[in-house]
Structures are given as structure tokens and as C-alpha cells.
CSV table of C-alpha atoms in Angstrom, one decimal:
chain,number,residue,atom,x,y,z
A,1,UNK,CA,-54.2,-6.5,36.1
A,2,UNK,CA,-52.5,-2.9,35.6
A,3,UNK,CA,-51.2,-1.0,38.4
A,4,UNK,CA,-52.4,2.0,39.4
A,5,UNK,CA,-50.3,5.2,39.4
A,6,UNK,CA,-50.7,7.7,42.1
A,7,UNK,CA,-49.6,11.7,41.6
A,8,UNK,CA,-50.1,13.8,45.0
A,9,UNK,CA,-52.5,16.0,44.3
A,10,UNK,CA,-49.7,18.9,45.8
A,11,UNK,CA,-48.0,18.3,42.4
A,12,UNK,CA,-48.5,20.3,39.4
A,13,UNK,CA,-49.4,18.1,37.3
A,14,UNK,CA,-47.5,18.6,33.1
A,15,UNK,CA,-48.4,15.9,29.9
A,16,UNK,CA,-45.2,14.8,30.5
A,17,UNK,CA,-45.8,13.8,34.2
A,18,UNK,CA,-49.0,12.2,32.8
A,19,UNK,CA,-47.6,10.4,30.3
A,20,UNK,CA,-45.0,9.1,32.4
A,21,UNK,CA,-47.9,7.7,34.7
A,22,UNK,CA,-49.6,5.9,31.9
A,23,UNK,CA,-46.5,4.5,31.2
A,24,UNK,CA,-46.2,3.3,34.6
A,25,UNK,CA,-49.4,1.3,34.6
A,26,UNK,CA,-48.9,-0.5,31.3
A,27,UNK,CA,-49.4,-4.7,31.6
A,28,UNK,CA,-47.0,-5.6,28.9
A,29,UNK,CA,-43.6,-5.5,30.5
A,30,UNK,CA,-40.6,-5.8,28.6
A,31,UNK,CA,-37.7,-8.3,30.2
A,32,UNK,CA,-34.5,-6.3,31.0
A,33,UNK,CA,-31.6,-6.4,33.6
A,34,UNK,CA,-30.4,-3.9,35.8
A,35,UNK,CA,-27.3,-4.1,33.7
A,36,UNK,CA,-28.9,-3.2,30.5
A,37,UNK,CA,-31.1,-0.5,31.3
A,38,UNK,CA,-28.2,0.9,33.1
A,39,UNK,CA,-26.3,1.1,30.3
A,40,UNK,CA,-29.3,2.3,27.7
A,41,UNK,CA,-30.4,4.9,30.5
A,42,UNK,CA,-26.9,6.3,30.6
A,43,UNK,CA,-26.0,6.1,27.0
A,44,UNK,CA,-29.6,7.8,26.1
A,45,UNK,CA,-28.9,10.3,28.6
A,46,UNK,CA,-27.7,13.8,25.8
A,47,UNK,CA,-30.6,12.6,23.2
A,48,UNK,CA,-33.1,12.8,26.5
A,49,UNK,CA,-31.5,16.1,27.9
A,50,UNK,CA,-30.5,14.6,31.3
A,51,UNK,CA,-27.0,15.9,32.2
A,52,UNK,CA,-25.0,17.2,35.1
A,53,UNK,CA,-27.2,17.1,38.7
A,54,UNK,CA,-29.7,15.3,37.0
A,55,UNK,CA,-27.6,12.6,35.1
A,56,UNK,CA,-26.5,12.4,39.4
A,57,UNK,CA,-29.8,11.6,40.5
A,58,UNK,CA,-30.4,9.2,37.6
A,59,UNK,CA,-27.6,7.4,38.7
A,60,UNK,CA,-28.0,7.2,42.1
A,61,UNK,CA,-31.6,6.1,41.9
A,62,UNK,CA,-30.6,3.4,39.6
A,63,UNK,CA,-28.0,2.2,41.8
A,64,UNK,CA,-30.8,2.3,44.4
A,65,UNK,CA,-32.8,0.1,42.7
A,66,UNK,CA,-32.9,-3.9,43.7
A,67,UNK,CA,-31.9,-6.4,40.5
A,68,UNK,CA,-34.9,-8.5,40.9
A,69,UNK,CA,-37.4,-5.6,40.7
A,70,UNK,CA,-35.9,-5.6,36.9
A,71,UNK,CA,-37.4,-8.9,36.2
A,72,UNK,CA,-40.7,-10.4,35.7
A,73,UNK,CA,-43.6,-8.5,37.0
A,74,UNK,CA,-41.8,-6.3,39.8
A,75,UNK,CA,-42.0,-3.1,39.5
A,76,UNK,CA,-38.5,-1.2,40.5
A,77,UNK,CA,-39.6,1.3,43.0
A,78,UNK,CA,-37.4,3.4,44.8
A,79,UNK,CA,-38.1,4.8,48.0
A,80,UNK,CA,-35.6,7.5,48.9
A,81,UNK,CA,-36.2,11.7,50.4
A,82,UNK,CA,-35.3,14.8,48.5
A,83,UNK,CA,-34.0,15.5,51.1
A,84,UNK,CA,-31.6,12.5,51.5
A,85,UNK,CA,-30.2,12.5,47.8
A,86,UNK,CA,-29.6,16.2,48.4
A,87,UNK,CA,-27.4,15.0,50.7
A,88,UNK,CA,-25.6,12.5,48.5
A,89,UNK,CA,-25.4,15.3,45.6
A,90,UNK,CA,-24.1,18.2,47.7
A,91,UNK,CA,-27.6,20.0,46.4
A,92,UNK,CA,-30.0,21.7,47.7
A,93,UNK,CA,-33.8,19.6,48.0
A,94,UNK,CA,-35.1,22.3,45.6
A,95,UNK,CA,-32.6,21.4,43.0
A,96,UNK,CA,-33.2,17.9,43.7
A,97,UNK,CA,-37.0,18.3,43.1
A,98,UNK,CA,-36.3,19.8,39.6
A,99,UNK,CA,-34.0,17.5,38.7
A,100,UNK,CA,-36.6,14.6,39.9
A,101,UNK,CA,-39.2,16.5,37.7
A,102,UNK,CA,-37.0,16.5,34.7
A,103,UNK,CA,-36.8,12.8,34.7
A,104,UNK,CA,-40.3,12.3,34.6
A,105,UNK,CA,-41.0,14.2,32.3
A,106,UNK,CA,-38.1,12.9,30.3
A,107,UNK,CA,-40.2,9.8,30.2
A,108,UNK,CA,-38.1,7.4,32.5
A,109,UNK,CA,-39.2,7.4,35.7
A,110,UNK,CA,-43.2,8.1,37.2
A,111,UNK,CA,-44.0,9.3,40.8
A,112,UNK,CA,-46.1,6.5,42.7
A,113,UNK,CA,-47.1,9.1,45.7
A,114,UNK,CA,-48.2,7.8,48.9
A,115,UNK,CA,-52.0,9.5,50.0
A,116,UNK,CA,-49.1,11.6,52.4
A,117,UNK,CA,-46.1,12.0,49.8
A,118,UNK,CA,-44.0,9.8,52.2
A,119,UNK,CA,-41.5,7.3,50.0
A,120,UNK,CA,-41.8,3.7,51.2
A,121,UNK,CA,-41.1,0.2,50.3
A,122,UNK,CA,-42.7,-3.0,52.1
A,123,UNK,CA,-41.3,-6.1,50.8
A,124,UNK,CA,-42.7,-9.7,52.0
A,125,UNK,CA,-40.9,-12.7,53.0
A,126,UNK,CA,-39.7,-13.7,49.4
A,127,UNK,CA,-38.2,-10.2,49.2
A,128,UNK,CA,-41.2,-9.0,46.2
A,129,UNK,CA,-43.2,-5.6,46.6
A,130,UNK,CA,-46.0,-6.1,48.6
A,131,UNK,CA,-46.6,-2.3,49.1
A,132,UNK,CA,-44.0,0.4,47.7
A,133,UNK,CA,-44.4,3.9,47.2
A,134,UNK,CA,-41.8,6.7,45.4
A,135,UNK,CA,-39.7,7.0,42.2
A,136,UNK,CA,-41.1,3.7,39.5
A,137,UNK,CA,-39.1,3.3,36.6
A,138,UNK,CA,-41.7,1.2,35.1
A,139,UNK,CA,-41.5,3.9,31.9
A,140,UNK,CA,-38.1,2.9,30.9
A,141,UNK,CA,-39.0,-0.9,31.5
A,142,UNK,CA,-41.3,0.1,28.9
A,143,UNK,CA,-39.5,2.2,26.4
A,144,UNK,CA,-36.5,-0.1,26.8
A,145,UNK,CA,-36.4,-0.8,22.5
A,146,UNK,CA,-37.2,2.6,21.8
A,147,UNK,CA,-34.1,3.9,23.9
A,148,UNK,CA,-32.5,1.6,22.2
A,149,UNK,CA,-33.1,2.6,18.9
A,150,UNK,CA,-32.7,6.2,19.9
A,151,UNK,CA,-29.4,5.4,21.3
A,152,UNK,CA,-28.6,3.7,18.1
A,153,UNK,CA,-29.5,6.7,16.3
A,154,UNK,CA,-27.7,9.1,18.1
A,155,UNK,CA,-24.2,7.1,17.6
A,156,UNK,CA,-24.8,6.8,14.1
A,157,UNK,CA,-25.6,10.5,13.9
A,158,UNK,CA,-22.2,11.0,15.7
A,159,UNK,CA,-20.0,8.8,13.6
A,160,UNK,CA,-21.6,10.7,11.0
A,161,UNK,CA,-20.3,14.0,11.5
A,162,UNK,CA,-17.1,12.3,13.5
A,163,UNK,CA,-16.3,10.8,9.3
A,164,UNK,CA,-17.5,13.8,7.3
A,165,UNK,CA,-15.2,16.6,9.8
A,166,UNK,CA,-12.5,14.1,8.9
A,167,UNK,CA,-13.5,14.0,5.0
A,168,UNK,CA,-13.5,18.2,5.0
A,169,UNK,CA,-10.2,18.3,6.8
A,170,UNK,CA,-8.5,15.2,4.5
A,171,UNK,CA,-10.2,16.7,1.2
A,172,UNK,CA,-9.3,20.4,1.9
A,173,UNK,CA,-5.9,20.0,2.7
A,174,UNK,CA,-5.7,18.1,-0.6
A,175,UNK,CA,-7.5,20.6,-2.7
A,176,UNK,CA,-4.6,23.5,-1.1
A,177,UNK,CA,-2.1,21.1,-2.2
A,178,UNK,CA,-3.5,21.3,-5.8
A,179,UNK,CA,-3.5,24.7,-5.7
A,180,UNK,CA,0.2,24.9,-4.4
A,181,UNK,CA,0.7,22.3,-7.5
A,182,UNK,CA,-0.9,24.0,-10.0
A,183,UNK,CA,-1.2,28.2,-10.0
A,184,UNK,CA,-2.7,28.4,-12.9
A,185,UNK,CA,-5.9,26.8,-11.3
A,186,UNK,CA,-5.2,28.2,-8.1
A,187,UNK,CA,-7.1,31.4,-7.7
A,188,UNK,CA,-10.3,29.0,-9.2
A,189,UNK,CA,-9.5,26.5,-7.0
A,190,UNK,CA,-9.4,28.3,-4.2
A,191,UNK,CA,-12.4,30.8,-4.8
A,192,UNK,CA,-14.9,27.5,-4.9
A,193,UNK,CA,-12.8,26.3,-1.8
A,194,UNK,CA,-13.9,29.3,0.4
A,195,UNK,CA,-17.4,29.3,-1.0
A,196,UNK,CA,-17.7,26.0,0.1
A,197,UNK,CA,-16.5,26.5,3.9
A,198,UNK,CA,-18.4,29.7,3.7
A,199,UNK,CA,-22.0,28.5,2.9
A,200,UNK,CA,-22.2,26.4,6.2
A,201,UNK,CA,-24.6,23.9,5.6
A,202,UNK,CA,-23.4,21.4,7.8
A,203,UNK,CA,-20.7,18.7,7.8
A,204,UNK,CA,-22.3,16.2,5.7
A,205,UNK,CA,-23.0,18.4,2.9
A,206,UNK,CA,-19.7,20.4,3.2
A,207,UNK,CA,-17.8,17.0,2.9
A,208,UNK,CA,-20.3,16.2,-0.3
A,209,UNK,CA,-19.0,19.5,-1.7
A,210,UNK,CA,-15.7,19.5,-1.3
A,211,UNK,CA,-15.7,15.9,-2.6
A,212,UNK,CA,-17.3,17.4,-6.0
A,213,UNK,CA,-14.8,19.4,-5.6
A,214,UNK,CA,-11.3,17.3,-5.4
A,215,UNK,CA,-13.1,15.5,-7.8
A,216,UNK,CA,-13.1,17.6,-10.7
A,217,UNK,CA,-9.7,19.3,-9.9
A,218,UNK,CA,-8.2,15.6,-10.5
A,219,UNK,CA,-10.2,15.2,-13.5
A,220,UNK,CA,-9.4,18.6,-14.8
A,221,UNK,CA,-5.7,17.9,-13.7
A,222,UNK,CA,-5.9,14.2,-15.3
A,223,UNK,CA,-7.3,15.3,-18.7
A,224,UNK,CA,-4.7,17.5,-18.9
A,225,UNK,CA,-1.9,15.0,-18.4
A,226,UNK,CA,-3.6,12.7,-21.4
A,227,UNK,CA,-4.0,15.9,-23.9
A,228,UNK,CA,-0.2,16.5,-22.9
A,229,UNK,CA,1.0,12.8,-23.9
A,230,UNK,CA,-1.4,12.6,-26.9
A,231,UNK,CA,0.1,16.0,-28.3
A,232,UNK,CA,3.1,15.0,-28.0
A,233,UNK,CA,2.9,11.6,-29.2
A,234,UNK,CA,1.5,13.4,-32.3
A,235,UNK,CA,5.0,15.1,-32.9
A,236,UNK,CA,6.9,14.5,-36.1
A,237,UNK,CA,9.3,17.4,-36.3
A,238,UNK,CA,11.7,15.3,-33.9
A,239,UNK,CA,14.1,12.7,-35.4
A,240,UNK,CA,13.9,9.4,-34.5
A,241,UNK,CA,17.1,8.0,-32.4
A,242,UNK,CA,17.9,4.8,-34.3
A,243,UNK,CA,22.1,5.3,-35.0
A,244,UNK,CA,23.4,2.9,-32.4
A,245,UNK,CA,27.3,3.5,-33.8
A,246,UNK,CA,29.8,4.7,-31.2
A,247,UNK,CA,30.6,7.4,-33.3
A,248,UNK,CA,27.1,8.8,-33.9
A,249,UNK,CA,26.1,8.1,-30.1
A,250,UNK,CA,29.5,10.6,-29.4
A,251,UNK,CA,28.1,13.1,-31.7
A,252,UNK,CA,25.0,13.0,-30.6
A,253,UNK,CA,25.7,13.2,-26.9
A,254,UNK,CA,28.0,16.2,-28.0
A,255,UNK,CA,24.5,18.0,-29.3
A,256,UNK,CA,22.0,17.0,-27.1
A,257,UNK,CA,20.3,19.9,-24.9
A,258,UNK,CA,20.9,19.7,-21.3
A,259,UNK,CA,17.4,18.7,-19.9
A,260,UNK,CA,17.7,15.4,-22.4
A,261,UNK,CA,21.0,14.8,-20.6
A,262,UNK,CA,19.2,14.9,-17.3
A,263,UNK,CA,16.4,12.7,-17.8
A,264,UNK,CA,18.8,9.8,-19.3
A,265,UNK,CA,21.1,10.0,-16.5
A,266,UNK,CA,17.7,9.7,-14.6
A,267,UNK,CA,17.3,6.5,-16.7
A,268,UNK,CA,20.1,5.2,-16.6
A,269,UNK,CA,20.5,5.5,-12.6
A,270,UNK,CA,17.1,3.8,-12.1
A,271,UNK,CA,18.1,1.0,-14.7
A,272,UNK,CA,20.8,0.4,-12.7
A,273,UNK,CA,19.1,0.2,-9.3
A,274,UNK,CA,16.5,-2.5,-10.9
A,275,UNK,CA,20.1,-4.1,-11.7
A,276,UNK,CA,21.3,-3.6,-8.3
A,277,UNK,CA,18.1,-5.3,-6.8
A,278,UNK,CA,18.3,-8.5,-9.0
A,279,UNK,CA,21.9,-8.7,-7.4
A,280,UNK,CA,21.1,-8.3,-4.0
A,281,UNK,CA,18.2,-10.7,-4.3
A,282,UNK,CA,21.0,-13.8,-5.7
A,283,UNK,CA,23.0,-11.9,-2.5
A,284,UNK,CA,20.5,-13.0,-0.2
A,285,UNK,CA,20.4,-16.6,-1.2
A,286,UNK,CA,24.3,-16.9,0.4
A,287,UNK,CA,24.7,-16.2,3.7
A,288,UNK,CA,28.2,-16.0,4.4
A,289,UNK,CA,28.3,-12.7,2.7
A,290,UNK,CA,27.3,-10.0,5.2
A,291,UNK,CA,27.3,-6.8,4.7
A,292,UNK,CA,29.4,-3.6,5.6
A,293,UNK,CA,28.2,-2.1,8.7
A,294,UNK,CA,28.1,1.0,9.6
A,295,UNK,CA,27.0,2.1,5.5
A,296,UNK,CA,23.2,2.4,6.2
A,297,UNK,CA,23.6,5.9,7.6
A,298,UNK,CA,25.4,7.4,4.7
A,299,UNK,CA,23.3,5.3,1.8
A,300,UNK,CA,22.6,6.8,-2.0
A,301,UNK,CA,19.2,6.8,-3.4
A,302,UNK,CA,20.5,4.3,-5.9
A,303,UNK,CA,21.2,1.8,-2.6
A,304,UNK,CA,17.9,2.7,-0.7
A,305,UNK,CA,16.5,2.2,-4.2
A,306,UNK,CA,18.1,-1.3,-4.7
A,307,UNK,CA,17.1,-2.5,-0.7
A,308,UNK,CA,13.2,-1.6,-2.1
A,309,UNK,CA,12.7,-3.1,-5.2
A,310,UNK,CA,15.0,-6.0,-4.4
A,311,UNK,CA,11.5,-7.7,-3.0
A,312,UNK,CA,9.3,-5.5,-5.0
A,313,UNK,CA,8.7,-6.5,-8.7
A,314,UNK,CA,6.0,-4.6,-11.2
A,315,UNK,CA,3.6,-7.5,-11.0
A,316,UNK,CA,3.1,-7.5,-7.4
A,317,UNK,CA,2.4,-4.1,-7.7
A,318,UNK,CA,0.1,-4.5,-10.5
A,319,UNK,CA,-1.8,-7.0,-8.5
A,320,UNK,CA,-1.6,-5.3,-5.0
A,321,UNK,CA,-3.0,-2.1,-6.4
A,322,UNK,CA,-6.2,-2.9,-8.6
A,323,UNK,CA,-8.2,-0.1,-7.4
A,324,UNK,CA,-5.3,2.3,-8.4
A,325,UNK,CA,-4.9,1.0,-11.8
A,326,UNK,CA,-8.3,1.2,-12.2
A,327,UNK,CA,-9.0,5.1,-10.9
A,328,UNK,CA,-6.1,5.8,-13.0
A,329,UNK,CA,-6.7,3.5,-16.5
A,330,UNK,CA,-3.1,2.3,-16.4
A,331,UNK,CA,-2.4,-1.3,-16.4
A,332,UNK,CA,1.7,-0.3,-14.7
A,333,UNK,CA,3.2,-3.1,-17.0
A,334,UNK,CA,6.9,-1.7,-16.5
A,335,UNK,CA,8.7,1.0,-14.4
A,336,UNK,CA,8.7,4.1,-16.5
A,337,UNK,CA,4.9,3.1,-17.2
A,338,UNK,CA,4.6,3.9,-13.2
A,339,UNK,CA,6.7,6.9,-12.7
A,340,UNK,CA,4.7,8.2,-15.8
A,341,UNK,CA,1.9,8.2,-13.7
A,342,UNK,CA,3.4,9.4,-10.8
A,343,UNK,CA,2.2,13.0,-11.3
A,344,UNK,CA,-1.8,12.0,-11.1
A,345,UNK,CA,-1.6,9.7,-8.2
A,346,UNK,CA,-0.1,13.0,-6.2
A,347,UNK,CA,-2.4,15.3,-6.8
A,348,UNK,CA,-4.8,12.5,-6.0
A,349,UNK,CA,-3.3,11.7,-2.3
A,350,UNK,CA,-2.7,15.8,-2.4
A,351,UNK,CA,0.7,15.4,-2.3
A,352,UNK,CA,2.8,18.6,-3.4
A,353,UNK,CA,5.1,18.1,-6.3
A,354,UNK,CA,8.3,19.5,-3.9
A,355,UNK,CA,7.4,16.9,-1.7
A,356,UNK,CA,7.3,14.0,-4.2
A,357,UNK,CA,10.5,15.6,-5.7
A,358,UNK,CA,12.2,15.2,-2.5
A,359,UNK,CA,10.9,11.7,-2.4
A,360,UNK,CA,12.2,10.6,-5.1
A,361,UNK,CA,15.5,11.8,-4.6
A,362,UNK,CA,15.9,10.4,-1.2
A,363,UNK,CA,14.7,6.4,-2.5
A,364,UNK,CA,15.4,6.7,-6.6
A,365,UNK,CA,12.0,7.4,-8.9
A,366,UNK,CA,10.9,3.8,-9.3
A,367,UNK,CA,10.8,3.8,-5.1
A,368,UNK,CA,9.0,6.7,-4.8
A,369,UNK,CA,6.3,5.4,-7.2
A,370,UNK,CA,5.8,2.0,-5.8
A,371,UNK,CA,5.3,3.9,-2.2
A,372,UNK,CA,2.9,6.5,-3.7
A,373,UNK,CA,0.6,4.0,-5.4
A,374,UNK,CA,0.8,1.9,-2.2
A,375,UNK,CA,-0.5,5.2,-0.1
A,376,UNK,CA,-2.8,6.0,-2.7
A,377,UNK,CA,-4.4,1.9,-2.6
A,378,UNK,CA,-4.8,2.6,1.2
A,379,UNK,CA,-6.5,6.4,1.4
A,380,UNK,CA,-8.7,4.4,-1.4
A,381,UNK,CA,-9.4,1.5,0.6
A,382,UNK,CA,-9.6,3.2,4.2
A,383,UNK,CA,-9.5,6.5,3.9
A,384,UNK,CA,-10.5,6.8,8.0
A,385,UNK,CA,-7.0,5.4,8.4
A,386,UNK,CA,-5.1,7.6,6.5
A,387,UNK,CA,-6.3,11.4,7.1
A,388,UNK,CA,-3.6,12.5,5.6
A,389,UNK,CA,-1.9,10.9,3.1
A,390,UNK,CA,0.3,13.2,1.7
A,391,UNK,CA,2.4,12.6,5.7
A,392,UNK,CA,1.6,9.0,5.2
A,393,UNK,CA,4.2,9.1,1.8
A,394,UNK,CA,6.7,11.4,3.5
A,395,UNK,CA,6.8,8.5,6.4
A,396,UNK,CA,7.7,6.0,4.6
A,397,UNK,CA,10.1,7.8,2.7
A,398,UNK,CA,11.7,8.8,5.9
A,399,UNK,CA,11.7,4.7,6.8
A,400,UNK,CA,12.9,3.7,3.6
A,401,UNK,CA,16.3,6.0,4.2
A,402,UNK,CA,16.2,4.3,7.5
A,403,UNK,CA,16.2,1.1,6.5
A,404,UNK,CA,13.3,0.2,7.9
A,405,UNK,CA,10.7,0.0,5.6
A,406,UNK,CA,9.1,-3.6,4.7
A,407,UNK,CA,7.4,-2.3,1.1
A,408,UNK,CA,6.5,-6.3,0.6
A,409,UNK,CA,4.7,-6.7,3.3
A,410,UNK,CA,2.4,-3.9,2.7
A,411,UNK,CA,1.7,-4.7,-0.9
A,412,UNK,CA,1.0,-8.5,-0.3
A,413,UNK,CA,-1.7,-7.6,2.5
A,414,UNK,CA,-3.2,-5.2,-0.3
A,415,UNK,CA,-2.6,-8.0,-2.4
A,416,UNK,CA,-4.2,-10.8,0.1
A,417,UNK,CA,-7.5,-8.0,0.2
A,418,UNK,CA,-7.9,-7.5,-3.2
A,419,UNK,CA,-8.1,-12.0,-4.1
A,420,UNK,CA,-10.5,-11.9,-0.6
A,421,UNK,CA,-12.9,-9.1,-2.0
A,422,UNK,CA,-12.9,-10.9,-5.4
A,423,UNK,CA,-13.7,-14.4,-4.3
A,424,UNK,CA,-16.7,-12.4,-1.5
A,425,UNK,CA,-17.9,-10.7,-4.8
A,426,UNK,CA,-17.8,-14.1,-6.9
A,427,UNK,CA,-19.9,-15.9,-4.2
């Protein structure tokens, strides 16, 4: 049988109070605690427009309210004055009357008027309703799965824009880096960079655009890179080195330009570092050799070098990083294969080139690569993580001249993800 709802006739009477009543005398009940609705009530609250004195009441009234009237077919009626919970606010009974008024209409809460507007409960001897009169929050009994679903669209609403005001910061500060990286593009670069921020179409479709964005800047940049090796792998005019006399490799060293010198001294020191690592790996099998302290302070990049790659080999990296091998079409079957491709995985974690050049002289080349694909592998897997990636390389760099970086470990849980997702996609 439904209930009937009662509005004073005093009361100026709005389709939301009216809905509110029809609500009220509905037969079909949902089953919800005190607990829950509590909770939806409360979490429903900004998408309903109940806040400050209001959000007060609300509270207080559902405080009010007895558990058991929750259940079953109770209805939970409170019976409390304006004039009483202006008291309990610190407002005054008109504000309190508004605030009542907003909740109804909100679609929460009806008014069940006595024929003299007094608020009264009479309860019987099991403690049920036999005659109550006041505030009925019968209407949120009712609408208890469409708060929920309203609640549930208002979080997702807010991770929403919480994930795409952390893509625009992450993917700006990466397209500036580009520009710092590359001047030629710059003034391009950062033209479609300020249109983008200036157009203001909201978060979602400023993240989109800036995506496009970063997008083509490391294509653009990554074309680039393969025109540069395929031209010069094209090259004839230069003579192959294939004297291996000691009296030709003297006269050639005599005649080679400066920036060839350079970049086999480069060689050279990372060769030996890869050497260096092997040793300190047969090191580790004895024991009773310890080492010098007080030397970690004052270490070379050939040592810190050594200390990293003496539990880091190609193949581990090969296997941790997938998704980078992939995004970059490099299969990183050797060391100078990686370093080679050093260049596009910074711009791709918007790393600056000083900053990867300070990198690398601090933990050796070969280093600095393994811990740039190992940040880009983790932006790519969980960017929300990483917001900026380009501090995330510098970190580790600062660890690694500490001492205390554990490189393995990070690259065997990539490694650990990568078999998990592959057996998840197999089944």
C-alpha cells in the first residue's frame, strides 16, 4: 500500500518539492544501510549542489536517523525543529529553512507535514513507526542506484581531467625540451605549442593535441636520424680502415682529425668498462677480496660504469625493454647499437641533450643508455608514475654516482611484466 505524502499547505509548493513527494510514496523500496546511503549521500553531494550549511544539515539529519528505519519497509523519518538544528549549525532558522528546501528539491529528502507543521515520531513497542511526521528520506531510498551511478560518473569525470592536466604538463615540458634540442624546429615547435594552450578547449582535448603534437616532433626528429645514417652509410669518398700494421696504425693516428680521436678514446674507454664489469663479476664470486673503502666518493665514470653493467648484460636489456625496441625498430643486439639510439629515446622522454651529455659523463655512455631506455620502458608503461621523466633519468644518474642504484632489479621487474602480459595475451 503506498504511503501518503503530506506538504502544509503554508509551503510554496516547486516540481521539485513535488517530485520529491512522489518519490516519497513509491512501494518498491530499495534495501540499503545507513552506512551506504551515508556514504553515496555524501560522495553525491558537489554533482547534487549540496555544500557548505546545507551539506551540515544533510549530515546531521542523517545522523539523526535510526539504522532500522533503513531497512525493510520503514520509512526513515526525522523529526527535529528549524529551530533546533539552527542551533546545532550556529544559523539562523531562515537559513536552515533554505537549506531544508534545497534538499528537497535536490531530490533526497520529502517533507511529511503534520495537519499543524509540528515534527513528530511515535514509535510502538517493537520500536517501528507507528505515526511519524517531518524530514523522510524515502527519495534517496529510492534513487539509491542512480546516485550511485552519478557518483560513479562524477569520479570518472575527475580522474579524467586529474590524467589529462598531468598528460598537458608531462607532454609540454617535453615538447620545450625538443625545442631547446633542436632550434631549427624551435620557432615551429613552439608557435603550434602556444596555439594549442591558447585555443582552450578543455583538458581532454588539449592533452589529445599536444599528444599529436609530441608525436610528430619525434617522428620528424626520428626520420631525420634514419636519413642521417642512410646518407652516410651511402658514403664512398672515405677509405676503408683495413691496415692493422703498427706502422700504418702510427701513421694513421699521426693524421687522424681530432673529433675521430675523440670518439675512439670514447670507444675505447667504454670497451674497457664492459672489460672492467666481466672482472668484477669473477670478483664477486670470492669473497675474501673486499674492497678499498673510502673510494666510492671519488669514483670515475669508467668505475661507476663497471659497478652497472657488471649485472647488466645487452640481452636483459633486450628483453626487459620490448616496448622500446619496438617504438624505436631497433632490436639493441650490442652496446654501440644502443648508444646509437640514444639520441631518439631523449627527445622521446624530453630529455635535453646537455642533460644526457652530463649523464653520460658521470656513468660512461653504455650506462647512461641502459638507464634511458629503462625510463623510457616505464613513462611507456605507466606514464601516471613518471610525470616527468626527463628528472626520473637525472635521478638515477645521481644514484648510480652514489652507489646506490640497483639497475637489475629494475630491468628484471620490466622483464617479469613483459613474459606476464605475453602469457595474459596468449590465453
Amino acid at each position: 500500500m503506498s504511503q501518503v505524502t503530506q506538504i502544509a499547505s503554508f509551503r510554496r509548493v516547486t516540481p521539485g518539492i513535488l517530485a520529491s513527494a512522489r518519490l516519497a510514496m513509491a512501494n518498491d523500496v530499495p534495501e540499503v544501510s545507513k552506512a551506504e546511503i551515508a556514504i553515496i549521500l555524501k560522495k553525491a553531494a558537489p554533482v547534487l549542489g549540496i555544500d557548505g550549511a546545507t551539506y551540515h544539515i544533510m549530515d546531521i539529519l542523517i545522523g539523526l536517523s535510526r539504522a532500522d528505519d533503513w531497512k525493510g519497509a520503514s520509512r526513515p523519518i526525522v523529526a527535529i525543529s528549524n529551530a533546533k538544528l539552527a542551533e546545532y549549525t550556529a544559523r539562523s532558522v531562515r537559513q536552515v529553512s533554505r537549506c531544508i528546501r534545497r534538499l528537497v528539491e535536490a531530490g533526497i529528502v520529502a517533507y511529511r507535514d503534520s495537519p499543524t507543521g509540528r515534527r513528530f515520531v511515535y514509535r510502538d513497542k517493537e520500536g517501528e513507526i507507528g505515526k511519524g511526521y517531518g524530514l523522510d528520506f524515502t527519495p534517496a531510498r529510492v534513487r539509491i542506484h542512480e546516485l550511485k551511478r552519478l557518483v560513479d560518473e562524477f569520479q570518472a569525470r575527475l580522474n579524467g581531467e586529474q590524467e589529462a592536466r598531468r598528460t598537458t604538463t608531462r607532454l609540454a615540458r617535453a615538447i620545450v625540451d625538443a625545442c631547446d634540442a633542436y632550434p631549427d624546429q624551435a620557432v615551429r615547435w613552439a608557435a603550434e605549442l602556444e596555439q594549442i594552450k591558447c585555443r582552450a578547449r578543455g583538458l581532454e582535448i588539449e592533452a589529445q593535441e599536444l599528444e599529436d603534437l609530441h608525436r610528430r616532433i619525434v617522428t620528424e626528429v626520428t626520420e631525420e636520424a634514419i636519413q642521417h645514417e642512410m646518407s652516410c652509410a651511402g658514403d664512398t669518398h672515405v677509405a676503408p680502415n683495413i691496415n692493422t700494421t703498427h706502422q700504418n696504425s702510427f701513421e694513421r693516428k699521426n693524421h687522424r682529425p681530432r673529433s675521430n680521436e675523440r670518439d675512439s678514446s670514447y670507444e675505447q674507454n667504454d670497451r674497457k668498462a664492459v672489460v672492467l664489469s666481466a672482472e668484477k663479476k669473477s670478483a664477486a664470486n670470492h669473497p675474501l677480496r673486499e674492497r678499498p673503502r673510502g673510494t666510492r666518493a671519488s669514483r670515475s665514470a669508467d668505475e661507476v660504469q663497471s659497478e652497472i653493467l657488471a649485472s647488466v648484460s645487452v640481452g636483459l636489456i633486450r628483453s626487459a625493454c620490448s616496448e622500446s625496441c619496438e617504438i624505436t625498430g631497433r632490436s639493441f643486439k650490442s652496446w654501440p647499437e644502443l648508444t646509437g639510439s640514444a639520441e631518439i629515446m631523449r627527445v622521446m622522454i624530453g630529455l635535453s641533450e646537455a642533460a644526457w651529455l652530463d649523464g653520460a659523463g658521470k656513468v660512461g655512455r653504455y650506462a647512461a643508455a641502459a638507464i634511458l631506455i629503462t625510463v623510457l620502458e616505464k613513462s611507456m608503461r605507466s606514464p601516471e608514475q613518471i610525470s616527468s621523466p626527463g628528472g626520473y633519468f637525472r635521478a638515477m644518474v645521481d644514484r648510480a654516482v652514489e652507489g646506490s642504484l640497483h639497475l637489475e632489479k629494475s630491468l628484471f621487474g620490466l622483464a617479469d611484466g613483459a613474459l606476464k602480459r605475453a602469457r595474459d595475451s596468449a590465453s
